[in-house]
Coordinates of C-alpha atoms and ligand atoms in Angstrom, one line a residue:
X174 CA 23.0 -16.8 12.2
X175 CA 25.0 -17.9 8.7
X176 CA 21.5 -18.7 7.4
X177 CA 20.0 -15.3 7.9
X178 CA 22.5 -13.6 6.2
X179 CA 22.7 -16.3 3.3
X180 CA 20.5 -15.5 0.0
X181 CA 21.3 -18.9 -1.2
X182 CA 19.6 -19.8 -4.7
X183 CA 17.5 -16.9 -3.8
X184 CA 16.7 -15.1 -7.2
X185 CA 17.2 -11.0 -6.5
X186 CA 16.6 -8.7 -9.3
X187 CA 19.2 -5.7 -9.9
X188 CA 18.1 -2.7 -11.7
X189 CA 20.5 0.3 -12.8
X190 CA 23.9 -1.7 -13.6
X191 CA 25.6 1.3 -16.1
X192 CA 28.9 0.2 -15.6
X193 CA 31.9 -1.2 -13.0
X194 CA 31.1 2.5 -11.0
X195 CA 27.4 1.7 -10.5
X196 CA 26.3 1.1 -7.2
X197 CA 24.2 -1.5 -8.4
X198 CA 27.5 -3.3 -9.2
X199 CA 28.6 -2.9 -5.6
X200 CA 25.2 -4.5 -4.6
X201 CA 25.4 -7.6 -7.5
X202 CA 28.9 -8.3 -6.2
X203 CA 27.9 -8.6 -2.4
X204 CA 24.6 -10.6 -3.7
X205 CA 26.8 -13.3 -5.3
X206 CA 29.2 -13.3 -2.2
X207 CA 26.2 -14.2 0.0
X208 CA 25.2 -17.4 -2.8
X209 CA 22.1 -15.4 -4.6
X210 CA 21.4 -16.0 -8.0
X211 CA 21.2 -12.4 -9.8
X212 CA 19.0 -11.1 -12.5
X213 CA 19.7 -7.7 -14.3
X214 CA 17.7 -5.1 -15.7
X215 CA 18.9 -2.6 -18.1
X216 CA 18.1 0.1 -20.7
X217 CA 20.6 0.9 -23.0
X218 CA 22.3 -1.2 -25.4
X219 CA 25.8 0.0 -24.0
X220 CA 24.9 -0.9 -20.4
X221 CA 23.9 -4.5 -21.5
X222 CA 27.2 -4.5 -23.2
X223 CA 29.1 -3.3 -20.1
X224 CA 27.4 -5.8 -18.1
X225 CA 28.0 -8.9 -20.1
X226 CA 31.9 -7.3 -20.1
X227 CA 31.7 -7.2 -16.5
X228 CA 30.2 -10.6 -16.1
X229 CA 33.2 -12.0 -18.1
X230 CA 35.7 -10.4 -16.1
X231 CA 34.6 -11.4 -12.6
X232 CA 33.6 -14.7 -14.2
X233 CA 30.3 -14.5 -12.4
X234 CA 27.0 -15.8 -14.0
X235 CA 23.8 -14.1 -14.9
X236 CA 20.6 -15.8 -14.0
X237 CA 19.2 -13.5 -16.9
X238 CA 19.2 -10.3 -18.5
X239 CA 16.5 -8.5 -19.6
X240 CA 15.7 -4.8 -20.6
X241 CA 13.6 -2.5 -18.6
X242 CA 13.2 1.3 -19.8
X243 CA 11.3 2.9 -16.4
X244 CA 10.0 5.5 -17.9
X245 CA 8.1 3.0 -20.1
X246 CA 4.8 0.9 -18.4
X247 CA 5.0 -1.6 -21.1
X248 CA 8.6 -2.4 -20.9
X249 CA 8.5 -2.5 -17.0
X250 CA 5.3 -4.9 -17.1
X251 CA 7.3 -7.0 -20.2
X252 CA 10.7 -7.3 -17.8
X253 CA 9.0 -8.5 -15.1
X254 CA 6.6 -10.8 -16.7
X255 CA 9.5 -12.6 -18.6
X256 CA 11.4 -12.6 -15.3
X257 CA 8.6 -14.1 -13.8
X258 CA 8.0 -16.7 -16.3
X259 CA 11.5 -17.8 -16.2
X260 CA 12.5 -17.8 -12.3
X261 CA 9.0 -18.4 -10.8
X262 CA 9.7 -16.2 -7.6
X263 CA 11.3 -13.0 -7.1
X264 CA 12.8 -12.8 -3.4
X265 CA 14.8 -9.1 -3.6
X266 CA 14.3 -6.4 -6.0
X267 CA 17.0 -3.5 -6.0
X268 CA 16.3 -0.3 -7.2
X269 CA 19.1 1.5 -8.2
X270 CA 17.9 4.3 -10.5
X271 CA 17.6 7.7 -11.2
X272 CA 17.7 10.7 -13.9
X273 CA 16.9 14.0 -14.0
X274 CA 18.0 16.5 -17.4
X275 CA 21.2 18.1 -17.1
X276 CA 19.6 21.2 -17.0
X277 CA 18.1 21.1 -14.1
X278 CA 20.9 20.2 -12.1
X279 CA 22.8 23.6 -13.2
X280 CA 21.7 26.7 -12.0
X281 CA 18.9 27.5 -9.7
X282 CA 16.2 25.3 -8.7
X283 CA 13.2 27.9 -8.7
X284 CA 14.1 27.6 -12.7
X285 CA 13.3 24.2 -13.0
X286 CA 10.8 23.1 -15.8
X287 CA 7.5 21.8 -15.6
X288 CA 8.4 19.0 -17.8
X289 CA 11.9 18.6 -16.3
X290 CA 10.4 18.1 -12.5
X291 CA 7.8 15.7 -14.0
X292 CA 10.6 13.5 -15.7
X293 CA 12.9 13.7 -12.7
X294 CA 9.7 12.4 -10.5
X295 CA 9.1 9.9 -13.3
X296 CA 12.3 8.4 -13.5
X297 CA 13.5 8.5 -10.3
X298 CA 10.4 7.8 -7.9
X299 CA 7.5 6.4 -9.7
X300 CA 9.5 4.0 -11.4
X301 CA 9.6 2.2 -7.7
X302 CA 6.2 2.5 -7.4
X303 CA 5.9 0.8 -10.7
X304 CA 8.3 -1.9 -10.5
X305 CA 7.1 -3.1 -7.1
X306 CA 3.8 -3.5 -8.9
X307 CA 4.9 -5.3 -11.5
X308 CA 7.3 -7.5 -9.5
X309 CA 4.3 -8.1 -6.7
X310 CA 2.5 -11.4 -8.8
X311 CA 6.2 -13.0 -8.5
X312 CA 7.2 -11.9 -5.0
X313 CA 7.9 -14.4 -2.2
X314 CA 6.2 -14.2 1.0
X315 CA 9.2 -12.9 2.7
X316 CA 10.7 -10.8 -0.2
X317 CA 12.3 -7.6 0.4
X318 CA 12.9 -4.4 -1.8
X319 CA 15.7 -1.7 -1.6
X320 CA 16.1 1.4 -3.2
X321 CA 18.8 4.1 -3.7
X322 CA 18.1 7.4 -1.9
X323 CA 20.6 10.3 -0.8
X324 CA 20.6 13.2 1.7
X325 CA 19.3 15.7 -0.7
X326 CA 15.8 14.4 0.1
X327 CA 15.6 15.8 3.2
X328 CA 18.4 18.5 3.3
X329 CA 18.4 21.2 0.6
X330 CA 21.8 20.8 -0.9
X331 CA 22.9 23.5 -2.9
X332 CA 22.9 22.3 -6.7
X333 CA 20.8 18.5 -6.0
X334 CA 17.7 20.7 -7.1
X335 CA 15.3 18.7 -8.5
X336 CA 17.1 15.5 -7.6
X337 CA 16.2 16.3 -4.2
X338 CA 12.9 16.6 -4.7
X339 CA 12.9 13.2 -6.4
X340 CA 14.4 11.6 -3.7
X341 CA 11.8 13.3 -1.1
X342 CA 9.3 11.9 -3.3
X343 CA 10.9 8.3 -3.5
X344 CA 11.4 7.8 0.3
X345 CA 8.0 8.8 0.9
X346 CA 6.7 6.0 -1.8
X347 CA 9.0 3.5 0.3
X348 CA 7.1 4.4 3.5
X349 CA 3.6 4.1 1.6
X350 CA 4.4 1.3 -0.3
X351 CA 4.9 -1.0 3.2
X352 CA 1.2 -1.0 3.8
X353 CA 0.6 -2.6 0.4
X354 CA 3.4 -5.0 0.2
X355 CA 3.3 -5.5 4.2
X356 CA -0.5 -7.5 3.3
X357 CA 2.1 -9.9 1.3
X358 CA 4.9 -10.1 4.6
X359 CA 7.0 -8.0 1.6
X360 CA 9.3 -5.4 3.0
X361 CA 10.5 -2.5 1.6
X362 CA 13.3 -0.1 2.5
X363 CA 15.9 2.9 0.9
X364 CA 19.2 3.1 1.6
X365 CA 20.7 6.7 1.8
X366 CA 24.1 5.9 0.2
X367 CA 26.8 8.8 0.9
X368 CA 28.3 10.5 -2.7
X369 CA 30.0 7.9 -4.2
X370 CA 32.2 8.8 -7.9
X371 CA 29.5 7.0 -10.0
X372 CA 28.0 8.1 -14.0
X373 CA 25.0 9.3 -12.1
X374 CA 27.3 11.5 -9.6
X375 CA 29.0 13.5 -12.3
X376 CA 25.9 15.6 -12.7
X377 CA 25.8 17.0 -9.3
X378 CA 27.7 20.3 -9.5
X379 CA 30.5 20.7 -6.8
X380 CA 30.5 16.9 -6.1
X381 CA 34.3 16.6 -5.5
X382 CA 33.7 19.4 -2.8
X383 CA 31.1 16.9 -1.1
X384 CA 33.1 14.3 -0.8
X385 CA 36.2 16.2 0.8
X386 CA 33.6 17.7 3.0
X387 CA 32.8 14.3 4.1
X388 CA 36.2 13.4 4.7
X389 CA 36.7 16.1 7.0
X390 CA 33.3 16.3 8.7
X391 CA 31.7 12.5 9.0
X392 CA 32.6 10.7 11.9
X393 CA 34.4 7.8 9.7
X394 CA 36.5 10.3 7.9
X395 CA 36.3 8.5 4.9
X396 CA 33.6 8.2 2.4
X397 CA 31.6 5.3 1.5
X398 CA 32.3 2.6 -1.4
X399 CA 29.7 0.9 -3.4
X400 CA 30.8 -2.7 -1.1
X401 CA 29.9 -0.7 1.9
X402 CA 26.5 -0.2 0.1
X403 CA 26.3 -3.6 -1.2
X404 CA 27.1 -5.3 2.5
X405 CA 24.0 -3.3 3.4
X406 CA 22.1 -4.2 1.1
X407 CA 22.9 -8.0 1.6
X408 CA 21.7 -7.4 5.1
X409 CA 18.3 -5.1 4.1
X410 CA 17.6 -8.0 1.0
X411 CA 18.1 -11.1 3.5
X412 CA 16.0 -12.2 6.9
X413 CA 18.5 -10.2 9.1
X414 CA 16.8 -7.3 8.4
X415 CA 13.1 -9.2 8.6
X416 CA 11.9 -6.9 11.1
X417 CA 12.6 -3.8 9.0
X418 CA 10.3 -1.9 6.8
X419 CA 9.7 2.0 5.7
X420 CA 13.3 2.9 7.2
X421 CA 15.7 4.9 5.5
X422 CA 19.2 3.3 6.4
X423 CA 21.9 5.6 6.1
X424 CA 24.9 4.2 4.7
X425 CA 27.3 7.6 4.9
X426 CA 30.2 7.4 7.2
X427 CA 27.3 8.8 9.7
X428 CA 27.3 12.1 8.2
X429 CA 23.9 12.6 8.4
X430 CA 23.7 12.9 12.3
X431 CA 26.6 15.6 12.2
X432 CA 25.3 19.1 13.1
Ligands
LIG784 P1 25.1 5.0 -11.9 O1 24.7 6.2 -13.4 O2 25.7 4.1 -12.5 O3 23.6 4.4 -12.1 C1 22.2 5.0 -12.7 C2 21.6 4.0 -13.5 O4 20.1 4.6 -13.7 C3 21.9 3.6 -14.7 O5 22.1 2.1 -14.9 C4 21.2 4.0 -16.1 O6 21.2 3.1 -17.1 C5 19.5 3.6 -14.9 N1 18.4 4.3 -16.0 C6 18.4 6.3 -15.9 N2 17.4 6.1 -16.5 C7 16.6 4.4 -16.6 C8 15.7 4.3 -17.2 N3 14.6 5.4 -17.9 N4 15.1 3.2 -17.4 C9 16.2 2.5 -16.8 N5 17.3 2.7 -16.3 C10 17.5 3.8 -16.1 O7 24.6 5.7 -10.9 P2 24.7 5.5 -9.1 O8 25.0 6.7 -8.8 O9 24.9 3.8 -9.2 O10 22.9 5.8 -9.4 C11 22.4 4.5 -8.6 C12 21.1 5.4 -7.5 O11 21.8 5.6 -6.5 C13 20.6 6.0 -8.0 O12 19.2 6.4 -7.8 C14 21.0 7.1 -7.5 O13 20.2 8.5 -7.3 C15 21.3 6.7 -6.2 N6 22.4 7.2 -5.3 C16 23.8 7.6 -5.9 C17 24.7 8.2 -5.1 C18 26.1 8.9 -5.7 O14 26.7 9.4 -5.1 N7 26.6 8.0 -6.6 C19 24.7 8.4 -3.8 C20 23.6 8.2 -3.2 C21 22.6 7.9 -4.1

């Protein structure tokens, strides 16, 4: 059993650490505990600086830190070429990236602009397809990819608006990618996390009320943490889950099943 959980010496790429609150940082911490070597991608210089401070604070090594703007094919391609050339084989990929224009998360969904719709899809859903494609030449034959989704993919949640549509698309991308990646033995799954107070969550209207509702209504009567998501990520990236692909795994205190 220990062998199945261990990610000893495995190269895992983590996309999306903006700061200590990021879900991707929770995943990275769990990965270190499982013995993985972590490669980070970032978009903004200030994210890189924050990441470097975090690594220093907790004394974690980074195998590599590479810039990757998921809105740019060139940036994605360059990042994964650099990673592949340095580490050789990628055993896991954590896609923890999403963005929508603030204006499209306020007001009515019906007012979403054409550009805002396309931008949310591009950044939050297509980016998974593009990253998987760029990583593919370097993926190990039992590699695993995970992405982060939210309940707004399958329920109409007031205020989640255009991001709900992007998450629905993201979950569909996961299902369709299973065929292509499955030919190489590679798995891909989504983790649908309950609400966690992060930078991205600040843009979601009524976020505090949502967290309160989870405490009241979810079977576990508590909100989940980025550590909860990190630990499930280790399960989904390791051979513990080797028979699972194309799934959406809820880490949400059971809230999604409540009627
Ligand atoms: P976060 O703000 O810490 O992370 C979002 C990351 O996306 C940031 O690191 C940001 O730099 C990155 N990003 C945005 N645009 C990018 C671009 N063009 N190129 C590269 N990177 C880009 O917030 P988070 O809550 O940790 O979000 C991580 C993922 O988890 C997102 O997909 C989010 O939708 C999802 N999620 C969050 C919650 C929650 O309640 N916080 C719940 C379920 C799912």
